[in-house]
Coordinates of C-alpha atoms (C1' of nucleotides) in Angstrom, one line a residue:
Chain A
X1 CA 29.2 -13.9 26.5
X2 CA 27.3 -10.6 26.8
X3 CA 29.2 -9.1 30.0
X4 CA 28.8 -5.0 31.0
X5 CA 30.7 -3.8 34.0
X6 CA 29.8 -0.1 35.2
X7 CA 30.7 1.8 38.1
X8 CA 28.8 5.2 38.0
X9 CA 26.0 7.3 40.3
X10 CA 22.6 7.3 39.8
X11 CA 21.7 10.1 37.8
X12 CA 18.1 9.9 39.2
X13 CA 15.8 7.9 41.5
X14 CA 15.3 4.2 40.6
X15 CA 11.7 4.1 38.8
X16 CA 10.0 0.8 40.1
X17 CA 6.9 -0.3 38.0
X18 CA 4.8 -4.1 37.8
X19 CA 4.4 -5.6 34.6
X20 CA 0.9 -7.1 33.9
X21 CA 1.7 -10.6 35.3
X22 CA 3.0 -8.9 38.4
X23 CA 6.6 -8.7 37.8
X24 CA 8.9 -5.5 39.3
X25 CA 11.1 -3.4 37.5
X26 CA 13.2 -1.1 38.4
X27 CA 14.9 1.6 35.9
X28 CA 16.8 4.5 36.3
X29 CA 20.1 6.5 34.6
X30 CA 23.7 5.7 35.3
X31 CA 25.8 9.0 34.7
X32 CA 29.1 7.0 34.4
X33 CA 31.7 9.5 34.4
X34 CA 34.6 9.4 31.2
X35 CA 37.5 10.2 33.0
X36 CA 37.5 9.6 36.7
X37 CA 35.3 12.5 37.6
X38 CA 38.0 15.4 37.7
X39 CA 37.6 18.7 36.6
X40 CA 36.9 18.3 32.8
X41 CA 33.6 19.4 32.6
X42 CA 29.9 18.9 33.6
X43 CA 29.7 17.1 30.0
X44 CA 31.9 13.8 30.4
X45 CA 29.5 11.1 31.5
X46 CA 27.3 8.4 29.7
X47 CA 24.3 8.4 30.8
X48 CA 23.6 4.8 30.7
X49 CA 19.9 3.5 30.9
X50 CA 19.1 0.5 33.4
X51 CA 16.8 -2.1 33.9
X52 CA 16.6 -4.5 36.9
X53 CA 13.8 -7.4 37.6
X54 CA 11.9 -9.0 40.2
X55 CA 13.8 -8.7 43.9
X56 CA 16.7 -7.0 42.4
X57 CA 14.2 -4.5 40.9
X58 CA 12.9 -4.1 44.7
X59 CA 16.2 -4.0 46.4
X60 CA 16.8 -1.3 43.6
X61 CA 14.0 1.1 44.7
X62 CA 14.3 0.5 48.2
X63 CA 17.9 1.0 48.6
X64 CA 19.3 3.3 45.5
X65 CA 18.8 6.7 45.4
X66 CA 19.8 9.7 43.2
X67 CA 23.6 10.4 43.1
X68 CA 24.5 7.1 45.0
X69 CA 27.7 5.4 43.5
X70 CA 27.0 1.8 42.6
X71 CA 29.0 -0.8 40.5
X72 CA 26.8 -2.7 38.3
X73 CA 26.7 -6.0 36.1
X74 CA 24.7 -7.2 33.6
X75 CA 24.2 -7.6 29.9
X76 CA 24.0 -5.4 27.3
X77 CA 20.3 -5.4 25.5
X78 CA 18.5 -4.0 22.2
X79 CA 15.1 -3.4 22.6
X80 CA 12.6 -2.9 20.1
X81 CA 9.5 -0.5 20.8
X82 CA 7.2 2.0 19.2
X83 CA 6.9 5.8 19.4
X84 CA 3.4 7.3 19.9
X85 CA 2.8 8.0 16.1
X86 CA 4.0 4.4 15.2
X87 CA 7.7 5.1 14.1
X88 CA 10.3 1.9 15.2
X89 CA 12.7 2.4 17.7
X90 CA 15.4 0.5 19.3
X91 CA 16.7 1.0 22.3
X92 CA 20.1 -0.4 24.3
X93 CA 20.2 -0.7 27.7
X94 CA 21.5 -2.9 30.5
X95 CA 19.6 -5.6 32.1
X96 CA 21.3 -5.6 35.7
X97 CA 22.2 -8.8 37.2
X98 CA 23.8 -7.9 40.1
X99 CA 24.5 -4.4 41.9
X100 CA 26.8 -3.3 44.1
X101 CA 26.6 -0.5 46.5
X102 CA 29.4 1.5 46.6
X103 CA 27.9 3.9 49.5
X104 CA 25.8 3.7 51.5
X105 CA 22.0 5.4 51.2
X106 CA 22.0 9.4 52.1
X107 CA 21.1 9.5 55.7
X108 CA 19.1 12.2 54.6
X109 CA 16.4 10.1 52.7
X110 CA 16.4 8.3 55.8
X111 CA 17.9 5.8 57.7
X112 CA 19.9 3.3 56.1
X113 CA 21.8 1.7 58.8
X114 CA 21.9 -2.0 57.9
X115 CA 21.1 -2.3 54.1
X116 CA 23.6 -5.2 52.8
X117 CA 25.8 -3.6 50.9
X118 CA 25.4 -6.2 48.1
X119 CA 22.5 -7.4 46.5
X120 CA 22.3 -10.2 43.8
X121 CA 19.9 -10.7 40.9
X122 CA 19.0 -13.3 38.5
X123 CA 19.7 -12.7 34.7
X124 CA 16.5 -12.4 33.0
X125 CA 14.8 -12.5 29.3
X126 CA 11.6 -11.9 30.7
X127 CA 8.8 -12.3 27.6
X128 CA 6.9 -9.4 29.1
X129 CA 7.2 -5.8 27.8
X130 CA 9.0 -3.7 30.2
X131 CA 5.9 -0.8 31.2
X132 CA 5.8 3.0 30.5
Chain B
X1 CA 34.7 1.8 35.2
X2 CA 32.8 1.2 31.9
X3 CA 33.5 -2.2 30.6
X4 CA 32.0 -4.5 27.8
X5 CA 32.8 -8.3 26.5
X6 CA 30.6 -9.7 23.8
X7 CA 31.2 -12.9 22.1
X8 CA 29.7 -13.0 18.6
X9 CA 29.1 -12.9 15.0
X10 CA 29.5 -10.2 12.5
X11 CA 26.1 -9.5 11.7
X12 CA 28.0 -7.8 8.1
X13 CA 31.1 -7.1 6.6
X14 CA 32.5 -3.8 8.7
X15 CA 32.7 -0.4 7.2
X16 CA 35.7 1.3 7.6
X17 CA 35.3 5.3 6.6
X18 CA 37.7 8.0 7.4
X19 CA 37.4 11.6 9.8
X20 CA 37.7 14.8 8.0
X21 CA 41.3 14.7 10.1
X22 CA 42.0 10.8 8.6
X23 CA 41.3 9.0 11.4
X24 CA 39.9 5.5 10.4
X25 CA 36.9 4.3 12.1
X26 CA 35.4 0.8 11.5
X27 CA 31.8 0.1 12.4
X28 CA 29.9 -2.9 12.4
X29 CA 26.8 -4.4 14.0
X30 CA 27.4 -7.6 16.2
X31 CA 25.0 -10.4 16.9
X32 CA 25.0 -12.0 20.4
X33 CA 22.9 -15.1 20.9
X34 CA 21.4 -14.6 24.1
X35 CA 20.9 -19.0 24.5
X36 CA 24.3 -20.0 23.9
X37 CA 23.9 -19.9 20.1
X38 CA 21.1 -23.2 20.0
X39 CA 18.1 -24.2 18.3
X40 CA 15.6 -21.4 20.2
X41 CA 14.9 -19.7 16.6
X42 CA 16.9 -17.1 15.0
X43 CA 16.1 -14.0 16.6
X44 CA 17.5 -14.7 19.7
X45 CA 20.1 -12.1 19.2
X46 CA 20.5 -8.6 20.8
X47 CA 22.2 -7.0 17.3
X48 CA 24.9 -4.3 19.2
X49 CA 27.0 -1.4 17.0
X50 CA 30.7 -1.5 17.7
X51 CA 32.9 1.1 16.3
X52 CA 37.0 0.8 16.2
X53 CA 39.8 3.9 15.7
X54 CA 42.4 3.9 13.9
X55 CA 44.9 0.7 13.6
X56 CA 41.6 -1.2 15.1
X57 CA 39.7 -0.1 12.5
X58 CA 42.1 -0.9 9.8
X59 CA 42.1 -4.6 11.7
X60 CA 39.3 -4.5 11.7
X61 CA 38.8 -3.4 7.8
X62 CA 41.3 -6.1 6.8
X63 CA 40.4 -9.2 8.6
X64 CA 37.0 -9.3 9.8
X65 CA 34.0 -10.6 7.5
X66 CA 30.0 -11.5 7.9
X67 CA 29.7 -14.2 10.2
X68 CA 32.8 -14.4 11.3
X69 CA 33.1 -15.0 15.3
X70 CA 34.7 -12.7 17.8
X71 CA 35.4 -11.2 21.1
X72 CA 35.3 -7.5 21.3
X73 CA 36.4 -5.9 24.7
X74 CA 35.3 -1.9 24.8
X75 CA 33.1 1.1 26.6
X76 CA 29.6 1.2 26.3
X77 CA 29.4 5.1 24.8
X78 CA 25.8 7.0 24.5
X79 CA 26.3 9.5 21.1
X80 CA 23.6 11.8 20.2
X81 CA 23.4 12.6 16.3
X82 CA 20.3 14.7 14.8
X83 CA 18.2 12.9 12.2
X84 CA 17.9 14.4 8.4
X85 CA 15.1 16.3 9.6
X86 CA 16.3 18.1 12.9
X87 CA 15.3 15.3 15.4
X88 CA 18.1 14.9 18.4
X89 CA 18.5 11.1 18.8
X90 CA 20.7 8.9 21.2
X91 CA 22.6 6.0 20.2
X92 CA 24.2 3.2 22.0
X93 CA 27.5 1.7 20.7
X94 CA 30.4 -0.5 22.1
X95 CA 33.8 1.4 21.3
X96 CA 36.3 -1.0 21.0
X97 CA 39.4 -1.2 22.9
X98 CA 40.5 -4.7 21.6
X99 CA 39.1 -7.4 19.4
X100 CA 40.2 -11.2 19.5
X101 CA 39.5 -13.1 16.5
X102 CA 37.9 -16.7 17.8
X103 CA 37.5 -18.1 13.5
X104 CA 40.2 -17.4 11.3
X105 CA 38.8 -15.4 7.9
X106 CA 36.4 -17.6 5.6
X107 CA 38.7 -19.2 3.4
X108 CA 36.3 -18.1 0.4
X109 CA 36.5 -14.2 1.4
X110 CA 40.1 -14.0 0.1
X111 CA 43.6 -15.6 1.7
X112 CA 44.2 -15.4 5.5
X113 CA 46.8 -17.9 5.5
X114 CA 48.7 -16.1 8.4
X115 CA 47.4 -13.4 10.3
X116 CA 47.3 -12.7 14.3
X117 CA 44.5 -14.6 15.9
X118 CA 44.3 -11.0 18.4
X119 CA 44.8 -7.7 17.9
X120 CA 45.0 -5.0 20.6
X121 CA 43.7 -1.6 20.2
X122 CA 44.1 1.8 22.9
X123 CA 40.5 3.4 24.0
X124 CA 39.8 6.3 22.6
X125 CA 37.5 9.1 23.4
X126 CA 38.0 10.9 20.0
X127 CA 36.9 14.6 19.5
X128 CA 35.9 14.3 16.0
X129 CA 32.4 13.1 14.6
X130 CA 32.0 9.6 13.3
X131 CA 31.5 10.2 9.6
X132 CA 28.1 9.0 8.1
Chain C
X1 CA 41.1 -12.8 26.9
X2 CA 42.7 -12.5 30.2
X3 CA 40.4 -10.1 32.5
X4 CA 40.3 -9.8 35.8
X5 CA 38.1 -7.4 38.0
X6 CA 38.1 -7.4 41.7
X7 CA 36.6 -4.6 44.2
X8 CA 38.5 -4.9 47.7
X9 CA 40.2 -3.1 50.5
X10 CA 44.3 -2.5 50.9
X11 CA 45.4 -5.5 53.1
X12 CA 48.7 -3.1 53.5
X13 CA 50.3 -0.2 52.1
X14 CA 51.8 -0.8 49.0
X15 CA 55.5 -1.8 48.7
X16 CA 57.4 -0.2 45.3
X17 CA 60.9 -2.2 44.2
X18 CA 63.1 -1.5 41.7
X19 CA 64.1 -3.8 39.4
X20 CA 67.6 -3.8 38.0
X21 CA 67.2 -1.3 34.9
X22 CA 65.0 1.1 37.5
X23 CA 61.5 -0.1 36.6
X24 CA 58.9 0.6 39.8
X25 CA 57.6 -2.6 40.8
X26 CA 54.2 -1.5 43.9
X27 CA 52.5 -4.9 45.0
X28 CA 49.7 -5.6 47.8
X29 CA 47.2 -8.1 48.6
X30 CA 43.6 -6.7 48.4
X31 CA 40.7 -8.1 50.6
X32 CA 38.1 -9.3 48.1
X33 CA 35.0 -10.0 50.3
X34 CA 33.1 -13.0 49.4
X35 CA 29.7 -11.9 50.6
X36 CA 29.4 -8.5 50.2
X37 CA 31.3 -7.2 53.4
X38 CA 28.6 -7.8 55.7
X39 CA 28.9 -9.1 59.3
X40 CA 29.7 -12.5 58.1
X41 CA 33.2 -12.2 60.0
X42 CA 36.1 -11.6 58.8
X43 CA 37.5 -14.5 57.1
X44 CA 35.4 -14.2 54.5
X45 CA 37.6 -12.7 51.9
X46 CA 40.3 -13.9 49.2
X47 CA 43.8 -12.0 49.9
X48 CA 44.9 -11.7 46.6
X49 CA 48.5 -10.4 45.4
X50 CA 48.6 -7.6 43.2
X51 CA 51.1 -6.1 41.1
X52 CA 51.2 -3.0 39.4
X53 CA 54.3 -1.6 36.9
X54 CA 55.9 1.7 36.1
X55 CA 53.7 5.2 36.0
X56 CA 51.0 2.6 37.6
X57 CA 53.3 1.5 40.5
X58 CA 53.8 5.0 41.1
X59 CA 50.7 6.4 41.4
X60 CA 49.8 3.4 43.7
X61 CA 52.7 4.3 46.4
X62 CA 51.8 7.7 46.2
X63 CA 48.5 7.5 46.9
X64 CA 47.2 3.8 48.1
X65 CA 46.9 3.4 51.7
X66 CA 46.0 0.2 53.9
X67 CA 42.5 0.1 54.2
X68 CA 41.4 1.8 51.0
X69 CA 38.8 0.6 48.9
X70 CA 39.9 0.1 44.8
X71 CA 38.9 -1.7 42.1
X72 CA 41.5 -3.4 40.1
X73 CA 41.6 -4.2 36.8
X74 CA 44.0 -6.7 35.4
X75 CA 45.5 -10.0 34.4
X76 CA 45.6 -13.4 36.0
X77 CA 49.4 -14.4 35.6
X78 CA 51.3 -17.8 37.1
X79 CA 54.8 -17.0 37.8
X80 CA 57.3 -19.8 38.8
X81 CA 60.1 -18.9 41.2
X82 CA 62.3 -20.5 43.5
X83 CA 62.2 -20.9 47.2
X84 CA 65.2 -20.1 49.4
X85 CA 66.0 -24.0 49.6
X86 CA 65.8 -24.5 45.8
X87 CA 62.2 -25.6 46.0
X88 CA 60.0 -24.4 42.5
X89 CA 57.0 -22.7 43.7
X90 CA 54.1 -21.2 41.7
X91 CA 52.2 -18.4 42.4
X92 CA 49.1 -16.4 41.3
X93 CA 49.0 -12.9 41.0
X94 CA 46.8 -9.9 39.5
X95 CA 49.3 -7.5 36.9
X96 CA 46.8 -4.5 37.6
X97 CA 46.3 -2.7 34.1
X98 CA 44.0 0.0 35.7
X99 CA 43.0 1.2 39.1
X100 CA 39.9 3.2 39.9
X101 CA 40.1 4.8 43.2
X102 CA 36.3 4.0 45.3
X103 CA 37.9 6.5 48.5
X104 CA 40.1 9.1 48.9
X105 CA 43.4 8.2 51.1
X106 CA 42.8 8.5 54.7
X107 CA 43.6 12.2 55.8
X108 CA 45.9 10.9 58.7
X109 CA 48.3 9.4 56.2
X110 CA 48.5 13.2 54.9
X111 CA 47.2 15.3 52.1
X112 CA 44.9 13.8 49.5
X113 CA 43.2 16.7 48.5
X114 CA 43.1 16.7 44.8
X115 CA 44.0 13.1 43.6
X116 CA 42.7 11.9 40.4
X117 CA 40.1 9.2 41.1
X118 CA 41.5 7.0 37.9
X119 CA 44.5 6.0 37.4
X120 CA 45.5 4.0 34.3
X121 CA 48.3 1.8 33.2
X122 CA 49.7 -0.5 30.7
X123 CA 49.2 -4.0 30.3
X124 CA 52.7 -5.2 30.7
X125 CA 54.1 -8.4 30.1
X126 CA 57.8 -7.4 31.7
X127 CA 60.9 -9.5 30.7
X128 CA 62.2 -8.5 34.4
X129 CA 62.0 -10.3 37.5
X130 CA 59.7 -9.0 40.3
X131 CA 62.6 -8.0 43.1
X132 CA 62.1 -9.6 46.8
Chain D
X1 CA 33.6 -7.9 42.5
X2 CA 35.4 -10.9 41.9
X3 CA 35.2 -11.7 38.4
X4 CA 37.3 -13.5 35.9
X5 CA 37.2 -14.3 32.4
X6 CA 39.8 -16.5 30.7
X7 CA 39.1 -17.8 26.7
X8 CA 41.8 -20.5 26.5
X9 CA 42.5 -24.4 26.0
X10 CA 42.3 -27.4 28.0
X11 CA 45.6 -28.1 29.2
X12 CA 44.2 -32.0 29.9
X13 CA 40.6 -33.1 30.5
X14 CA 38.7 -32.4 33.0
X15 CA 39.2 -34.6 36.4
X16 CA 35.8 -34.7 37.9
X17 CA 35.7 -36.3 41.7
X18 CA 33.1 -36.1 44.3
X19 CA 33.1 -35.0 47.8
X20 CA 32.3 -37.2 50.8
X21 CA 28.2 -35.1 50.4
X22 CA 28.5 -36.2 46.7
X23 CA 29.0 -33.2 44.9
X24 CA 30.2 -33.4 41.7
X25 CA 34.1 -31.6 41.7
X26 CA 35.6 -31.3 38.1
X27 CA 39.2 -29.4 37.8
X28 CA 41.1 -28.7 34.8
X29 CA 44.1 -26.3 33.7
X30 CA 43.6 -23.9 31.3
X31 CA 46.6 -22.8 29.2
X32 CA 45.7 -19.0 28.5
X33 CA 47.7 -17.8 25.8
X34 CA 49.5 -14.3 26.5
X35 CA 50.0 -12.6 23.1
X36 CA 47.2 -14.5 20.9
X37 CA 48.7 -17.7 20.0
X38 CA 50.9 -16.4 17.3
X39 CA 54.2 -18.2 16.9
X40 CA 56.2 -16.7 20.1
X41 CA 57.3 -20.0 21.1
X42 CA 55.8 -22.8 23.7
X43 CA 56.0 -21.1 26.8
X44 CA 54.1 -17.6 26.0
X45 CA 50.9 -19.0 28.4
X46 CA 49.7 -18.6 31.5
X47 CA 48.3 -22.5 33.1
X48 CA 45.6 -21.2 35.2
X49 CA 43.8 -24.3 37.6
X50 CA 39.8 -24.0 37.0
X51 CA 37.2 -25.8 39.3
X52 CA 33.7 -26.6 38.6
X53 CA 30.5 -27.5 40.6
X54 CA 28.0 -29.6 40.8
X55 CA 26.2 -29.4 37.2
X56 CA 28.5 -27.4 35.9
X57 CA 31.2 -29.9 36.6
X58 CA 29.6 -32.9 35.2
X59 CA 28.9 -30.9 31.8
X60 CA 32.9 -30.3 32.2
X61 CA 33.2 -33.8 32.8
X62 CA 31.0 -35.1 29.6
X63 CA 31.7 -32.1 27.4
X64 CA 35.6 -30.7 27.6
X65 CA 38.1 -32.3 26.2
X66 CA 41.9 -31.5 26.3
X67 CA 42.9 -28.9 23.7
X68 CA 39.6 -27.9 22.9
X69 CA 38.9 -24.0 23.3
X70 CA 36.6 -22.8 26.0
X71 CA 35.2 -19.0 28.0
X72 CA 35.6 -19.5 31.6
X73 CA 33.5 -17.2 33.8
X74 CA 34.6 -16.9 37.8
X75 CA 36.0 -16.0 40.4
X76 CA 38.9 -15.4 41.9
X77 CA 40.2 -17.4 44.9
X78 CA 43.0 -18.2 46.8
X79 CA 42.4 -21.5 49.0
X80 CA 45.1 -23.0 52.2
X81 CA 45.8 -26.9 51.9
X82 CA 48.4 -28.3 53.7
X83 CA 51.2 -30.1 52.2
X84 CA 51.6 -33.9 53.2
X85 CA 54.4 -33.0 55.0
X86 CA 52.7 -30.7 57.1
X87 CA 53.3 -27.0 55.4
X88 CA 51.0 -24.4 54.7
X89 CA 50.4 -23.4 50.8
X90 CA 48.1 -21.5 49.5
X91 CA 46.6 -21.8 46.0
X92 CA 44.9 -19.3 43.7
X93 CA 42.4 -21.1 41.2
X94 CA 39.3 -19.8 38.9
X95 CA 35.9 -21.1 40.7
X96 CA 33.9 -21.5 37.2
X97 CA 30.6 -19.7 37.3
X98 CA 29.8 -20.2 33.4
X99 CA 31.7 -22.1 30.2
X100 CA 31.1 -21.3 26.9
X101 CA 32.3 -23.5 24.4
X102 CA 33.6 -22.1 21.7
X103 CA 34.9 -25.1 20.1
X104 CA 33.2 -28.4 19.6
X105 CA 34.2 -31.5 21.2
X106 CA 36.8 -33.3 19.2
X107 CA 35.2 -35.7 16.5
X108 CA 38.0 -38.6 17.4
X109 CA 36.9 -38.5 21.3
X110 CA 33.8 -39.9 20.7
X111 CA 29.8 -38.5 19.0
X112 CA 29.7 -34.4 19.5
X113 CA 26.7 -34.1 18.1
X114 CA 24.3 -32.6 19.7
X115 CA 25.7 -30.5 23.1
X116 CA 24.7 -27.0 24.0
X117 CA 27.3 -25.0 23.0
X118 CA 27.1 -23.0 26.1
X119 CA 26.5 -24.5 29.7
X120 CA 26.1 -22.0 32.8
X121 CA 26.6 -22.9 36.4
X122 CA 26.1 -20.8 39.5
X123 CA 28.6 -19.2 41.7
X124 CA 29.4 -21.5 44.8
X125 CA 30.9 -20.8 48.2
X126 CA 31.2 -24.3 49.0
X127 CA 32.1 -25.5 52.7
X128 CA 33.4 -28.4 51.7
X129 CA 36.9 -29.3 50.7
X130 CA 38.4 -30.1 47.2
X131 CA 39.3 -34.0 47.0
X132 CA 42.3 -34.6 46.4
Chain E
dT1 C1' 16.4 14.9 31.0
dT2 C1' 20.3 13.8 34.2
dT3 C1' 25.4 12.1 38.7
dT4 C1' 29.8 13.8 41.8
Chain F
dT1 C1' 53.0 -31.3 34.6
dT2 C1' 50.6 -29.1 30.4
dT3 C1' 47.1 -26.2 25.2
dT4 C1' 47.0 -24.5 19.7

DNA sequence: TTTT
DNA sequence: TTTT
């Protein structure tokens, strides 16, 4: 078991890139807020890094956009990679499985009038690097 | 909403240091298989820190050894920390709220004829620094 | 580990009781939609009972409407009771430990202006019979 | 979000049956213990009724025994049967997604040997009924 | 690096 | 109806 559950808003636009072989990905930031979003300060959020694959990835970048509240599930993953000038790094983020849109789409980024507002994804351990 | 279960081993024995204040905090580093624990190899693990506060951490400190299987319920918490030589980093961690012991204490580790097979702990959002 | 997470709508305004020594009992069945609230029709949804106890069953009355999107967290419990012609009788039900508001109350059901968005209770595990 | 997890024991093995379209049905109770299987006395558990599908239900079927210790992964949901005497019930029960088994069948019940120790179905909105 |  |  290797569950994550996080309701939060997009802290950015979803990034959606193609692995090698094809494959989408979608990443982006999830500012989930400490303590219910009151009036504590601008400071009390994780920022909480997230990867989605293949149609989820898609549904991601078509449908998300900055500051949109969405619930999402996945697992929780370490990932290994190198800096520039060689040093080791590991990295956790969560591999979405499935995301859940809490609101719709901004009308202004344009018109979002029948998006479903769930989307489901497949939990992946894709053997591909995920690309920068 | 910021939710985490993992179901795993202790990867090692947990260290339990105190705040500046006294508050106990237990860390340890958690291996989840990501194939249902079978014969795909041995690095099939995502290797996730947990940290535990007070009472938790003293559980924690008491009752948990290497290898020993659990389920940890927490947050998923990103903490920045600067590197000996001035470098701003980012760590992921799962912050405890309640651990369930799945494997009683190896017999050889010392007696644990009789302790709880759960222990419940409250989520914290401490203040203070987790001590190196 | 008993966790349950559900994302639904009010299927009526909360009702608080008393029991005997003045604990606040609020319960309501929530509208869990099976397919993501699209135009499926409306059947498609589980009406599941929730409870909620004491500073929790508080807040709910004072500030859950019919209608209003939540997410609940809580535990799965089985409670026997007896019919009015002596029959035994099971039934499920959700002992909310936390609820996360998703919307504001409606303005027509009167002020709402500074809410918290969280709410968060206690996992009880109550002696006392839920009043009818 | 509907999403339950249970860790608990087999109340009695799994009864697997098969719809009039042949899919595989397997149902079991799961006694969920409430404060962590200490020595409270008998009654301290919740008996919550699990289904499984398909695949999932015939790895119930040739895997599970009663008493043995199990993660059950679901959902929620609360189905209408009528009684033979013509009255309307309704039932809550946990429609298994995934079951990890954290025990090992029971030497005495026959060669353990070799299962997975984890076994993962998909989530089902079946049309069809439940045989009884 | 960041969301409301 | 029940598990350890």
């Amino acid at each position: 078991m290797n569950k994550v559950i996080l309701v939060g808003r997009l802290a950015q636009d979803p990034e959606v890139r193609y692995t090698q072989s094809g494959k989408a990905v979608a990443s982006f930031s999830l500012a989930v807020n400490r303590f219910g979003g009151g009036a504590q300060g601008q400071n009390n959020a994780d920022f909480i890094p997230i990867v989605a694959w293949e149609k989820l990835a898609e549904t991601c970048g078509n449908n998300l956009t900055k500051g949109q509240r969405v619930l999402v599930e996945g697992r929780l993953q370490i990932r290994s990679y190198e800096t520039n000038d060689g040093q080791k790094r590991r990295i956790a983020e969560v591999v979405a499985q499935s995301i859940e849109f809490l609101e719709r789409k901004q009308a202004s980024t344009g018109d979002a009038g029948n998006i479903d507002v769930n989307s489901f994804g497949k939990d992946v351990f894709p053997e591909e690097e995920i690309p920068f």
